[in-house]
Amino acid sequence: MSIPNFDDVAVTPTMAEWDDAALMQACVAGDEQAWAVLLERYGRLIYTIPLRFGLPRSVADEIFQDVCLLLLEGRDNLRDYRRVRAWLVTVTRRLCIRRLRQQDRELVAELPEEMEDSAESAVESDLTAIEEEYLVHQALERLSTLCQELIRALFFESPPRSYDAIAKALDIPVGSVGPTRIRCLEKLRREMSRLDQEGGGP
Amino acid sequence: MKHLNFRYLVRYIEGDLAEAQREKADAHLADCADCRRELERVRRLRGEIGEFVSPPAELVGRVLAAVRRRKTRRAERPRYQPALRFDSWTQWAALGARGAPQERQLLFSEGAFDLDVQITRDQVPGAYILRGQVLNNTPQPAGLEGIELRIVDGNGVPRRGLTDKLGRFKFTQLEEGVYSLQVIFDDHEIVLDSLPVSDRWSGPVETNS
């Protein structure tokens, strides 16, 4: 029995590096590999938004399929393919709000109108940063392992680790943690700008 | 004053600037919207980033299967109404039972396909779950994964879904009402125009049977 060559089915690095506009053009042409890359790039974003709205996983499953099919149908006026990330956030959010309205209909019916509006806008305001947050997430994945670990340890852990603990874990001198952290943050900022201009690509 | 650079903004946030430097930065920030935006971005960079959850691989597989199917799908597809083969509620009534069980099971068939549909109450008050399965009487080269479904409520608002490898699908949190359910195959569509989603008897399901 021959061993399957998994290289044949792997996503080619070139396509994974394409910007959003090029990738979307391939998706619209029905390229399955382009779709795999697009879902790898934005699947987490689409799937996480309903969860942030407090909807259960079963509903997140349904909304994920609905959004993907809308994109596949080429509906909802996505003319500028570079804006696919923003489009996905907008469409997913709209479907989530529709679900929340259905789910809370009985509760909402008992609330004065102004309270209904404020409850919904509170959920929405939590989501205004999600696109930016996802950008940080994507940009972080482009950095070296050292930078990723350093930034996660310093800024994303609660409580943050001490410089001594980080130096020991990363096997670097404690005196270099400060300067390295600034360099890594600068790289992160650059990658975010690049992603912002080009759309995705790891 | 020139725009505040990245390192300067990090030091500003971390309280690492001398008082005079900080005052200068404050004065610049008060006048410069670009730097205020950048400051906000740096703050967010350093803030806690929430977790992003990957969709289940099985769901991604359904979408990719739908992409494959679209390649061979005909633009013009005939639409057929399936025939009703079984309705658990009419069976129930025929047995002389009063009332009806909460779950309603329906079986339709059209050509090479059967469509099994179950309607039950959802955990969400006043809502229903519609789950079902597309069954094939003859083997299908493309399998049963990634068949597109569209369910449209009385106001014309659609929801879309896809079948899994076994042809199963599910729509949750449906309001009580009459829906149209469309199952889109490569060369034709099966359409149920009046599918009642309710736990109250409103007469038999209308089909071409």
XYZ file of C-alpha atoms in Angstrom:
411
model
C 0.000 0.000 0.000
C 1.438 3.351 -0.923
C 1.639 6.138 1.610
C -0.511 9.088 0.531
C 1.422 12.182 -0.309
C -0.201 14.866 1.847
C 1.813 17.556 0.069
C -0.540 17.090 -2.866
C -3.543 18.188 -0.842
C -1.882 20.879 1.251
C -2.699 24.512 0.603
C 0.030 26.003 -1.556
C 2.014 28.641 0.310
C 1.568 31.098 -2.526
C -2.206 31.144 -2.258
C -2.049 31.383 1.531
C -0.038 34.548 1.068
C -2.461 36.155 -1.366
C -4.218 39.303 -0.267
C -7.966 39.293 0.264
C -8.837 40.747 -3.131
C -6.901 38.073 -5.067
C -8.217 35.334 -2.830
C -11.814 36.473 -3.212
C -11.477 36.542 -7.000
C -10.384 32.907 -6.899
C -13.250 32.088 -4.512
C -15.801 33.705 -6.800
C -14.376 31.618 -9.666
C -15.233 28.533 -7.551
C -11.687 27.581 -6.529
C -12.025 25.175 -3.618
C -8.455 25.725 -2.437
C -9.063 29.475 -2.260
C -12.129 28.804 -0.137
C -10.058 26.624 2.200
C -7.583 29.493 2.629
C -10.346 32.034 3.137
C -12.011 29.892 5.806
C -8.647 29.333 7.473
C -8.143 33.101 7.487
C -11.592 34.239 8.590
C -13.424 31.136 9.854
C -12.513 31.926 13.461
C -13.730 35.491 13.081
C -17.123 34.410 11.693
C -17.567 31.646 14.252
C -16.523 33.731 17.260
C -18.919 36.654 16.735
C -22.094 34.701 17.662
C -20.285 33.309 20.706
C -19.380 36.848 21.788
C -23.071 37.700 21.473
C -23.702 34.934 24.000
C -25.412 32.660 21.472
C -24.931 28.895 21.903
C -22.588 26.849 19.714
C -25.480 25.236 17.870
C -26.578 28.714 16.720
C -22.972 29.685 15.895
C -22.904 26.571 13.660
C -26.004 27.771 11.800
C -24.833 31.365 11.457
C -21.436 30.188 10.150
C -23.153 28.204 7.379
C -25.514 31.060 6.577
C -22.677 33.603 6.249
C -20.576 31.258 4.093
C -23.528 30.614 1.783
C -24.248 34.343 1.480
C -20.639 34.841 0.462
C -20.841 31.889 -1.917
C -23.981 33.334 -3.497
C -22.203 36.645 -3.948
C -25.098 38.487 -2.332
C -25.219 41.544 -0.119
C -23.209 43.876 -2.284
C -19.634 42.852 -1.621
C -18.181 44.759 -4.553
C -14.769 45.656 -3.145
C -13.123 42.338 -2.325
C -10.494 44.066 -0.171
C -13.317 44.782 2.285
C -14.231 41.128 2.808
C -13.213 41.134 6.496
C -15.442 44.129 7.288
C -18.237 42.598 5.191
C -18.047 39.337 7.132
C -18.220 41.178 10.457
C -21.222 43.258 9.337
C -23.190 40.335 7.904
C -22.441 38.031 10.841
C -23.420 40.728 13.320
C -26.694 41.333 11.489
C -27.597 37.628 11.614
C -26.696 37.519 15.319
C -28.931 40.486 16.107
C -31.797 38.860 14.213
C -31.340 35.734 16.332
C -31.129 37.698 19.566
C -34.324 39.529 18.712
C -36.105 36.229 18.096
C -34.669 34.655 21.216
C -35.530 37.567 23.469
C -38.861 38.424 21.906
C -40.851 37.540 24.986
C -38.492 39.430 27.270
C -38.166 42.387 24.905
C -41.954 42.670 24.556
C -42.118 43.505 28.241
C -39.387 46.169 28.100
C -39.880 49.841 27.255
C -38.525 50.607 23.774
C -35.593 52.721 25.014
C -34.399 49.845 27.224
C -34.575 47.448 24.299
C -32.383 49.783 22.237
C -29.833 50.237 24.994
C -29.585 46.470 25.663
C -28.875 45.855 21.985
C -26.373 48.684 21.645
C -24.494 47.404 24.728
C -23.930 44.089 22.965
C -23.008 45.901 19.758
C -20.485 48.174 21.449
C -18.690 45.096 22.796
C -18.305 44.006 19.199
C -17.051 47.240 17.674
C -13.482 46.259 18.515
C -13.672 42.682 17.258
C -12.348 43.428 13.789
C -9.374 45.263 15.262
C -8.895 42.503 17.811
C -8.828 39.916 15.058
C -6.255 41.981 13.225
C -3.991 41.835 16.282
C -4.560 38.098 16.400
C -3.618 37.655 12.732
C -0.632 40.011 12.999
C 0.650 38.161 16.050
C 0.719 34.910 14.082
C 3.108 36.509 11.598
C 5.726 37.261 14.242
C 8.608 35.062 15.395
C 7.887 32.542 18.141
C 9.960 34.628 20.558
C 7.922 37.771 19.865
C 4.614 35.870 20.070
C 5.500 34.313 23.407
C 6.860 37.565 24.800
C 3.788 39.605 23.840
C 1.382 36.965 25.072
C 3.235 36.676 28.389
C 3.465 40.424 28.895
C 0.122 41.648 27.704
C -2.390 38.866 27.231
C -1.878 36.890 30.436
C -3.686 37.844 33.556
C -1.926 38.621 35.823
C 1.083 39.426 33.587
C 4.278 37.528 34.335
C 7.302 39.309 35.780
C 10.318 40.110 33.573
C 12.336 37.549 35.595
C 9.785 34.791 34.934
C 9.558 35.678 31.244
C 13.369 35.787 30.832
C 13.613 32.345 32.413
C 10.789 30.866 30.296
C 12.175 32.289 27.037
C 15.810 31.653 27.957
C 16.923 35.249 27.361
C 18.758 37.709 29.656
C 16.377 39.642 31.875
C 17.907 42.929 30.649
C 16.798 42.224 27.079
C 13.098 41.719 27.891
C 12.319 45.467 27.834
C 14.032 46.335 24.517
C 12.797 43.108 22.862
C 9.245 43.858 23.939
C 9.352 47.280 22.215
C 10.830 45.746 19.032
C 8.155 43.040 19.017
C 5.354 45.570 19.552
C 6.720 47.641 16.673
C 6.745 44.574 14.427
C 3.210 43.799 15.524
C 2.105 47.323 14.658
C 3.771 47.071 11.220
C 2.097 43.742 10.482
C -1.262 45.203 11.490
C -0.796 48.096 9.079
C 0.167 45.682 6.323
C -2.856 43.480 6.970
C -5.058 46.545 7.103
C -3.883 47.700 3.690
C -3.738 44.346 1.936
C -6.308 42.243 3.741
C -5.234 38.813 5.043
C -2.268 36.582 4.337
C -0.261 35.023 7.190
C 5.569 69.184 17.463
C 6.033 66.149 15.208
C 3.627 63.218 15.470
C 4.236 60.926 18.437
C 6.031 57.791 17.339
C 5.194 54.279 18.402
C 7.881 53.935 21.085
C 6.894 57.279 22.544
C 3.251 56.214 22.743
C 4.163 52.939 24.471
C 6.200 54.892 27.031
C 3.325 57.365 27.418
C 0.873 54.554 28.211
C 3.303 52.877 30.558
C 3.906 56.121 32.491
C 7.548 56.042 31.504
C 7.878 59.704 30.366
C 9.277 62.597 32.411
C 6.639 65.115 33.498
C 7.661 67.719 30.895
C 7.602 65.094 28.101
C 4.199 63.924 29.249
C 2.795 67.454 29.254
C 4.085 67.998 25.707
C 2.529 64.711 24.614
C -0.796 65.637 26.260
C -0.820 68.983 24.475
C -0.099 67.312 21.121
C -2.730 64.641 21.656
C -5.338 67.286 22.435
C -4.814 68.761 18.954
C -3.948 65.708 16.854
C -6.722 63.271 15.971
C -4.256 60.976 14.118
C -2.117 60.528 17.224
C -5.185 59.966 19.411
C -6.272 57.186 17.051
C -2.793 55.679 17.124
C -2.720 55.901 20.920
C -6.004 54.019 21.084
C -4.600 51.373 18.778
C -1.461 50.931 20.893
C -3.663 50.648 23.999
C -5.636 47.928 22.289
C -2.460 46.165 21.172
C -1.462 45.926 24.774
C -4.921 45.016 25.941
C -6.292 41.596 26.505
C -7.250 39.859 23.297
C -10.207 37.571 23.598
C -10.107 34.025 22.347
C -11.080 33.293 18.762
C -12.732 29.927 18.336
C -12.208 27.817 15.225
C -15.330 26.450 13.561
C -15.627 22.653 13.750
C -13.737 20.998 10.862
C -16.944 19.201 9.914
C -18.668 22.558 9.234
C -15.767 23.752 7.089
C -16.046 20.444 5.201
C -19.719 21.149 4.452
C -18.889 24.568 2.992
C -16.103 23.134 0.815
C -18.471 20.392 -0.362
C -20.983 23.117 -1.305
C -18.257 24.913 -3.309
C -17.550 21.655 -5.198
C -21.246 21.119 -5.859
C -21.691 24.622 -7.238
C -19.211 23.830 -10.009
C -21.524 21.256 -11.516
C -24.791 22.881 -10.542
C -27.085 23.898 -13.344
C -28.110 27.535 -13.506
C -31.635 26.583 -14.533
C -32.953 23.851 -12.286
C -36.480 22.471 -12.402
C -38.364 22.723 -9.103
C -40.440 19.813 -7.866
C -42.896 19.479 -5.039
C -42.329 16.187 -3.245
C -45.071 13.781 -2.298
C -45.954 13.291 1.370
C -45.429 9.644 2.320
C -45.841 9.758 6.051
C -47.132 12.174 8.687
C -46.898 10.960 12.289
C -49.797 13.180 13.338
C -52.295 11.786 10.824
C -51.183 8.260 11.793
C -51.727 9.195 15.399
C -55.230 10.498 14.690
C -56.067 7.414 12.628
C -55.339 5.296 15.668
C -58.076 7.202 17.487
C -55.718 8.998 19.870
C -56.724 12.433 21.168
C -54.265 15.301 21.115
C -50.926 14.880 19.413
C -47.379 14.107 20.505
C -45.108 17.162 20.608
C -42.833 15.902 17.848
C -44.124 15.724 14.303
C -42.372 13.504 11.805
C -42.890 13.862 8.092
C -41.489 11.889 5.189
C -41.522 13.217 1.629
C -40.193 11.702 -1.543
C -39.295 13.011 -4.939
C -37.476 11.050 -7.625
C -34.284 9.532 -6.266
C -34.548 11.324 -2.916
C -36.510 11.084 0.298
C -36.719 13.957 2.725
C -37.224 13.177 6.385
C -38.350 16.135 8.516
C -38.924 16.385 12.269
C -40.460 19.376 14.022
C -40.029 19.734 17.792
C -40.179 22.445 20.431
C -36.933 24.340 21.000
C -35.559 25.127 24.459
C -36.123 28.788 23.570
C -39.729 29.560 24.599
C -42.158 29.726 21.704
C -39.585 28.499 19.196
C -39.162 25.284 17.238
C -36.395 23.120 15.828
C -36.658 21.699 12.345
C -34.203 18.912 11.705
C -34.109 16.499 8.868
C -32.195 14.266 6.545
C -31.884 13.978 2.800
C -31.888 10.285 1.885
C -30.946 8.910 -1.499
C -32.557 5.870 -3.054
C -29.671 5.488 -5.485
C -25.978 6.217 -4.817
C -25.005 9.826 -5.550
C -21.520 10.457 -7.002
C -21.138 13.690 -5.025
C -22.428 12.119 -1.809
C -24.865 13.918 0.449
C -22.585 16.503 2.048
C -22.917 20.208 1.243
C -26.425 20.154 -0.228
C -27.799 23.661 0.229
C -31.059 24.323 2.006
C -33.053 27.486 2.319
C -35.913 27.979 4.751
C -38.006 31.103 4.258
C -40.479 32.465 6.818
C -43.823 34.144 6.130
C -42.133 37.540 5.819
C -39.787 36.272 3.135
C -36.720 36.241 5.426
C -34.469 33.329 4.434
C -32.000 31.255 6.429
C -29.470 29.015 4.775
C -27.952 25.713 5.825
C -25.948 22.755 4.556
C -26.215 19.009 4.945
C -23.506 16.979 6.673
C -21.977 13.798 5.229
C -25.087 11.819 6.117
C -27.411 14.380 4.558
C -28.573 15.728 7.935
C -29.485 19.359 8.559
C -30.942 21.465 11.356
C -32.565 24.871 11.860
C -33.153 26.056 15.428
C -35.128 28.918 16.980
C -37.814 28.990 14.313
C -40.893 30.949 15.186
C -44.276 29.298 14.847
C -45.554 29.734 11.305
C -45.681 28.376 7.789
C -42.330 28.126 5.989
C -41.053 27.309 2.568
C -38.215 24.762 2.561
C -36.014 24.473 -0.498
C -33.472 21.676 -1.001
C -31.065 22.541 -3.809
C -29.514 19.634 -5.702
C -27.094 19.811 -8.613
C -29.756 19.495 -11.318
C -33.073 20.174 -9.589
C -34.697 21.542 -6.459
C -37.216 20.083 -4.081
C -39.541 22.718 -2.674
C -41.996 22.387 0.185
C -44.108 25.507 -0.198
C -46.231 25.278 2.946
C -44.490 23.550 5.792
C -46.252 24.247 9.087
C -43.839 24.661 12.004
C -46.020 24.369 15.064
C -47.200 21.914 17.677
C -50.835 22.641 16.856
C -52.753 20.746 14.221
C -53.740 22.983 11.300
C -54.698 20.332 8.788
C -52.657 18.034 6.593
C -49.450 19.226 4.903
C -50.174 20.355 1.356
C -48.078 18.600 -1.266
C -48.675 17.128 -4.685
C -49.492 13.700 -3.245
